[in-house]
mmCIF file of C-alpha atoms in Angstrom:
data_model
loop_
_atom_site.group_PDB
_atom_site.id
_atom_site.type_symbol
_atom_site.label_atom_id
_atom_site.label_comp_id
_atom_site.label_asym_id
_atom_site.label_seq_id
_atom_site.Cartn_x
_atom_site.Cartn_y
_atom_site.Cartn_z
ATOM 1 C CA ASN A 11 20.081 -0.905 -1.093
ATOM 2 C CA SER A 12 16.492 0.005 -1.809
ATOM 3 C CA ILE A 13 14.290 -2.093 -4.061
ATOM 4 C CA PHE A 14 14.134 0.858 -6.474
ATOM 5 C CA ASP A 15 17.790 0.323 -7.334
ATOM 6 C CA ARG A 16 16.944 -3.113 -8.655
ATOM 7 C CA THR A 17 15.312 -3.188 -12.076
ATOM 8 C CA PRO A 18 13.557 -6.349 -13.312
ATOM 9 C CA SER A 19 15.940 -9.076 -14.380
ATOM 10 C CA GLY A 20 16.130 -10.467 -17.903
ATOM 11 C CA SER A 21 15.486 -8.408 -20.992
ATOM 12 C CA GLN A 22 15.251 -4.649 -20.893
ATOM 13 C CA SER A 23 11.574 -4.747 -21.811
ATOM 14 C CA LYS A 24 9.000 -7.065 -20.237
ATOM 15 C CA SER A 25 5.236 -7.164 -20.483
ATOM 16 C CA LEU A 26 3.078 -7.590 -17.403
ATOM 17 C CA SER A 27 2.755 -11.260 -18.327
ATOM 18 C CA SER A 28 6.133 -11.812 -16.656
ATOM 19 C CA LEU A 29 4.729 -10.932 -13.242
ATOM 20 C CA GLU A 30 3.122 -13.302 -10.743
ATOM 21 C CA PRO A 31 0.230 -15.485 -12.053
ATOM 22 C CA THR A 32 -2.274 -13.825 -9.737
ATOM 23 C CA VAL A 33 -1.506 -10.421 -11.254
ATOM 24 C CA ARG A 34 -1.726 -11.818 -14.760
ATOM 25 C CA LYS A 35 -5.136 -13.303 -13.941
ATOM 26 C CA MET A 36 -6.359 -10.005 -12.448
ATOM 27 C CA VAL A 37 -5.332 -7.969 -15.485
ATOM 28 C CA ALA A 38 -6.595 -10.532 -17.971
ATOM 29 C CA HIS A 39 -10.085 -10.274 -16.455
ATOM 30 C CA SER A 40 -10.156 -6.487 -16.371
ATOM 31 C CA PHE A 41 -12.097 -4.351 -18.809
ATOM 32 C CA PHE A 42 -8.996 -2.411 -19.832
ATOM 33 C CA SER A 43 -8.600 -1.625 -23.487
ATOM 34 C CA LEU A 44 -5.937 -3.546 -25.389
ATOM 35 C CA ALA A 45 -3.523 -0.648 -25.004
ATOM 36 C CA VAL A 46 -3.896 -0.803 -21.248
ATOM 37 C CA LEU A 47 -3.675 -4.581 -21.114
ATOM 38 C CA LEU A 48 -0.171 -4.391 -22.539
ATOM 39 C CA LEU A 49 1.424 -2.785 -19.488
ATOM 40 C CA PRO A 50 5.154 -2.499 -20.132
ATOM 41 C CA LEU A 51 7.379 -3.168 -17.133
ATOM 42 C CA THR A 52 10.780 -2.013 -18.315
ATOM 43 C CA ALA A 53 14.045 -0.865 -16.852
ATOM 44 C CA ASN A 54 12.611 2.639 -17.073
ATOM 45 C CA GLY A 55 9.553 1.888 -14.934
ATOM 46 C CA PHE A 56 5.814 1.493 -15.105
ATOM 47 C CA MET A 57 3.707 2.910 -17.913
ATOM 48 C CA VAL A 58 -0.008 2.536 -18.534
ATOM 49 C CA GLY A 59 -2.221 4.259 -21.062
ATOM 50 C CA GLY A 60 -5.878 4.882 -21.755
ATOM 51 C CA THR A 61 -6.720 7.775 -19.457
ATOM 52 C CA LEU A 62 -10.421 8.642 -19.228
ATOM 53 C CA PRO A 63 -11.734 12.178 -18.572
ATOM 54 C CA GLY A 64 -12.210 13.266 -14.974
ATOM 55 C CA ALA A 65 -8.642 13.705 -13.713
ATOM 56 C CA SER A 66 -8.150 16.165 -10.862
ATOM 57 C CA ALA A 67 -5.451 17.329 -8.483
ATOM 58 C CA SER A 68 -5.281 19.183 -5.171
ATOM 59 C CA ARG A 69 -2.234 20.553 -3.348
ATOM 60 C CA VAL A 70 -1.203 20.878 0.283
ATOM 61 C CA VAL A 71 2.048 22.765 0.928
ATOM 62 C CA LEU A 72 4.135 21.297 3.725
ATOM 63 C CA GLN A 73 4.781 23.834 6.461
ATOM 64 C CA ALA A 74 8.523 23.188 6.726
ATOM 65 C CA THR A 75 11.172 20.742 5.654
ATOM 66 C CA GLY A 76 10.986 17.611 7.757
ATOM 67 C CA GLN A 77 7.592 18.355 9.310
ATOM 68 C CA PRO A 78 4.808 15.798 8.767
ATOM 69 C CA VAL A 79 1.497 16.837 7.265
ATOM 70 C CA GLU A 80 -1.921 15.367 8.038
ATOM 71 C CA LEU A 81 -4.383 14.775 5.229
ATOM 72 C CA PHE A 82 -7.914 13.451 5.013
ATOM 73 C CA ILE A 83 -8.230 11.360 1.873
ATOM 74 C CA ALA A 84 -11.629 10.427 0.443
ATOM 75 C CA MET A 85 -11.221 6.729 -0.271
ATOM 76 C CA PRO A 86 -12.253 5.102 -3.547
ATOM 77 C CA PRO A 87 -14.698 4.414 -4.992
ATOM 78 C CA SER A 88 -16.036 7.952 -5.293
ATOM 79 C CA ASP A 89 -19.311 7.061 -3.551
ATOM 80 C CA SER A 90 -17.774 5.109 -0.641
ATOM 81 C CA GLY A 91 -18.251 7.922 1.888
ATOM 82 C CA LEU A 92 -15.063 6.735 3.652
ATOM 83 C CA GLN A 93 -12.076 8.854 4.618
ATOM 84 C CA ALA A 94 -8.516 7.954 5.586
ATOM 85 C CA ASN A 95 -6.583 10.142 8.005
ATOM 86 C CA MET A 96 -2.992 10.124 6.779
ATOM 87 C CA ARG A 97 0.134 11.538 8.400
ATOM 88 C CA ILE A 98 2.816 11.935 5.746
ATOM 89 C CA GLN A 99 6.437 12.547 6.640
ATOM 90 C CA PRO A 100 8.322 14.345 3.832
ATOM 91 C CA ILE A 101 11.374 12.496 2.555
ATOM 92 C CA LEU A 102 13.032 15.220 0.487
ATOM 93 C CA SER A 103 15.713 17.457 1.997
ATOM 94 C CA VAL A 104 14.208 20.581 0.406
ATOM 95 C CA PRO A 105 10.819 22.275 0.955
ATOM 96 C CA SER A 106 8.090 20.282 -0.762
ATOM 97 C CA GLU A 107 4.372 19.973 -1.187
ATOM 98 C CA ILE A 108 1.936 17.085 -1.279
ATOM 99 C CA ILE A 109 -0.095 16.592 -4.460
ATOM 100 C CA GLU A 110 -3.261 14.493 -4.441
ATOM 101 C CA VAL A 111 -4.150 13.244 -7.920
ATOM 102 C CA ARG A 112 -7.336 11.383 -8.836
ATOM 103 C CA TYR A 113 -7.997 9.584 -12.085
ATOM 104 C CA LYS A 114 -11.005 7.758 -13.400
ATOM 105 C CA VAL A 115 -10.012 4.195 -14.295
ATOM 106 C CA PRO A 116 -8.457 3.085 -16.532
ATOM 107 C CA PHE A 117 -5.726 5.665 -15.950
ATOM 108 C CA GLY A 118 -2.367 6.766 -17.317
ATOM 109 C CA LEU A 119 0.851 7.131 -15.323
ATOM 110 C CA ASP A 120 4.591 7.277 -16.014
ATOM 111 C CA VAL A 121 6.837 6.534 -13.028
ATOM 112 C CA ALA A 122 10.241 4.889 -12.684
ATOM 113 C CA PRO A 123 12.722 3.921 -9.955
ATOM 114 C CA LYS A 124 15.423 6.541 -9.388
ATOM 115 C CA ASN A 125 17.798 6.959 -6.453
ATOM 116 C CA GLN A 126 15.699 4.673 -4.250
ATOM 117 C CA LEU A 127 12.515 6.625 -5.047
ATOM 118 C CA CYS A 128 9.565 6.154 -7.405
ATOM 119 C CA VAL A 129 9.721 9.249 -9.611
ATOM 120 C CA CYS A 130 7.336 10.646 -12.208
ATOM 121 C CA THR A 131 8.962 10.743 -15.666
ATOM 122 C CA LYS A 132 6.253 12.555 -17.645
ATOM 123 C CA ASP A 133 3.732 15.288 -16.878
ATOM 124 C CA GLY A 134 0.190 13.936 -16.646
ATOM 125 C CA PRO A 135 -3.280 15.452 -17.139
ATOM 126 C CA GLY A 136 -4.089 14.799 -13.481
ATOM 127 C CA GLY A 137 -1.499 17.330 -12.320
ATOM 128 C CA GLU A 138 1.583 15.200 -11.647
ATOM 129 C CA LYS A 139 4.839 16.574 -13.061
ATOM 130 C CA VAL A 140 8.273 15.271 -13.918
ATOM 131 C CA GLY A 141 10.262 14.884 -10.704
ATOM 132 C CA ASP A 142 7.272 14.285 -8.427
ATOM 133 C CA VAL A 143 7.866 11.383 -6.039
ATOM 134 C CA LEU A 144 5.033 8.848 -5.797
ATOM 135 C CA ARG A 145 4.459 8.283 -2.075
ATOM 136 C CA TYR A 146 1.123 6.442 -1.919
ATOM 137 C CA THR A 147 -1.386 4.838 -4.248
ATOM 138 C CA SER A 148 -4.777 3.375 -3.544
ATOM 139 C CA GLN A 149 -4.743 -0.408 -3.765
ATOM 140 C CA TRP A 150 -7.302 -3.189 -3.492
ATOM 141 C CA THR A 151 -6.749 -6.377 -1.511
ATOM 142 C CA LEU A 152 -9.019 -9.166 -0.337
ATOM 143 C CA GLY A 153 -9.941 -8.807 3.316
ATOM 144 C CA LEU A 154 -12.633 -8.998 5.965
ATOM 145 C CA PRO A 155 -15.098 -6.180 6.609
ATOM 146 C CA ALA A 156 -14.225 -3.793 9.431
ATOM 147 C CA GLY A 157 -15.630 -4.783 12.798
ATOM 148 C CA ASP A 158 -14.841 -6.632 16.004
ATOM 149 C CA GLY A 159 -13.300 -10.078 16.016
ATOM 150 C CA LEU A 160 -16.572 -11.997 16.269
ATOM 151 C CA VAL A 161 -18.142 -10.138 13.370
ATOM 152 C CA SER A 162 -15.071 -10.576 11.202
ATOM 153 C CA THR A 163 -14.783 -14.265 12.037
ATOM 154 C CA ALA A 164 -18.470 -14.863 11.245
ATOM 155 C CA ALA A 165 -18.086 -12.985 7.974
ATOM 156 C CA SER A 166 -15.146 -15.153 6.950
ATOM 157 C CA PHE A 167 -17.201 -18.326 7.400
ATOM 158 C CA SER A 168 -20.185 -16.875 5.536
ATOM 159 C CA GLY A 169 -18.183 -15.769 2.535
ATOM 160 C CA GLY A 170 -17.881 -12.152 3.655
ATOM 161 C CA VAL A 171 -14.319 -11.687 2.406
ATOM 162 C CA SER A 172 -14.355 -8.885 -0.146
ATOM 163 C CA TRP A 173 -12.137 -6.355 -1.880
ATOM 164 C CA GLN A 174 -10.979 -3.598 0.486
ATOM 165 C CA CYS A 175 -9.283 -0.320 -0.454
ATOM 166 C CA SER A 176 -6.255 1.031 1.399
ATOM 167 C CA MET A 177 -3.384 3.432 0.727
ATOM 168 C CA PHE A 178 -0.220 1.584 -0.293
ATOM 169 C CA ASN A 179 3.034 3.129 0.996
ATOM 170 C CA VAL A 180 5.340 2.988 -2.018
ATOM 171 C CA LEU A 181 8.471 3.472 0.091
ATOM 172 C CA LYS A 182 7.730 0.246 1.966
ATOM 173 C CA ALA A 183 7.423 -1.890 -1.157
ATOM 174 C CA LYS A 184 9.655 -4.960 -1.116
ATOM 175 C CA SER A 185 10.083 -5.055 -4.886
ATOM 176 C CA TRP A 186 9.403 -2.872 -7.905
ATOM 177 C CA GLU A 187 6.886 -5.438 -9.104
ATOM 178 C CA GLN A 188 4.948 -4.871 -5.872
ATOM 179 C CA VAL A 189 4.531 -1.203 -6.804
ATOM 180 C CA VAL A 190 3.223 -2.185 -10.235
ATOM 181 C CA GLU A 191 0.846 -4.703 -8.675
ATOM 182 C CA ALA A 192 -0.551 -2.100 -6.277
ATOM 183 C CA LEU A 193 -1.192 0.322 -9.134
ATOM 184 C CA THR A 194 -2.852 -2.285 -11.317
ATOM 185 C CA THR A 195 -5.316 -3.407 -8.631
ATOM 186 C CA ASN A 196 -7.283 -0.252 -9.436
ATOM 187 C CA VAL A 197 -9.578 -1.723 -12.080
ATOM 188 C CA GLN A 198 -13.170 -1.041 -13.089
ATOM 189 C CA GLN A 199 -14.569 -4.159 -11.401
ATOM 190 C CA ARG A 200 -13.639 -2.644 -8.011
ATOM 191 C CA THR A 201 -13.559 1.134 -8.322
ATOM 192 C CA ASP A 202 -14.283 4.103 -10.532
ATOM 193 C CA GLU A 203 -11.156 6.036 -9.532
ATOM 194 C CA VAL A 204 -7.572 5.773 -8.305
ATOM 195 C CA VAL A 205 -5.900 8.076 -5.779
ATOM 196 C CA LEU A 206 -2.207 8.927 -6.094
ATOM 197 C CA ILE A 207 -0.225 10.952 -3.546
ATOM 198 C CA PHE A 208 2.960 12.649 -4.746
ATOM 199 C CA GLU A 209 5.609 14.724 -2.980
ATOM 200 C CA ARG A 210 6.819 17.606 -5.145
ATOM 201 C CA PRO A 211 10.077 19.478 -4.451
ATOM 202 C CA LEU A 212 9.720 23.271 -4.468
ATOM 203 C CA GLU A 213 13.394 23.696 -5.345
ATOM 204 C CA PRO A 214 16.065 21.387 -6.814
ATOM 205 C CA ALA A 215 16.386 18.293 -4.640
ATOM 206 C CA PRO A 216 19.717 16.450 -4.336
ATOM 207 C CA GLU A 217 17.793 13.162 -4.049
ATOM 208 C CA LEU A 218 16.536 13.600 -7.607
ATOM 209 C CA ALA A 219 19.780 14.742 -9.213
#
């Protein structure tokens, strides 16, 4: 069974304070508004409020069912000048398209686990729609700067470990909480935007029934 079949244990409604201490510490030190600090993690999924202006979306239609698509994603923050070359394999059995959504942080999103997928439950101002499958989200983790082994090793001894942005593959998450954690690493101390990649079915998909 996929992790998305397993909802958090305990009560039907939990605040983010029930997650790992490191996540609680990260959120507690963010500049989110009070509404965003109270991130509900419920049986229905992840919800966060407080969207700022500046949402945008772009679309790339997959050529055929089952064929991968290559995308160049401008990595956060908006002035990084870095791009990621992504090769995305569609997972739906019907024709679909890839939707790239960008939000200024803090951002709003409604997604929930359904049939082993992370599915959008409410249309958003960034362009995501009910039934879209969240495939990737930008996430921030502590790591060494890019470079050869000697440079990276020297940087680690000189305190060069810093926050690095990457694209988190939602399908490879080991728990639902891990998806929530990846989403909530996109805070104002590290970035001015979040990137979300959705797969949208172009006709009714059995996986989402």
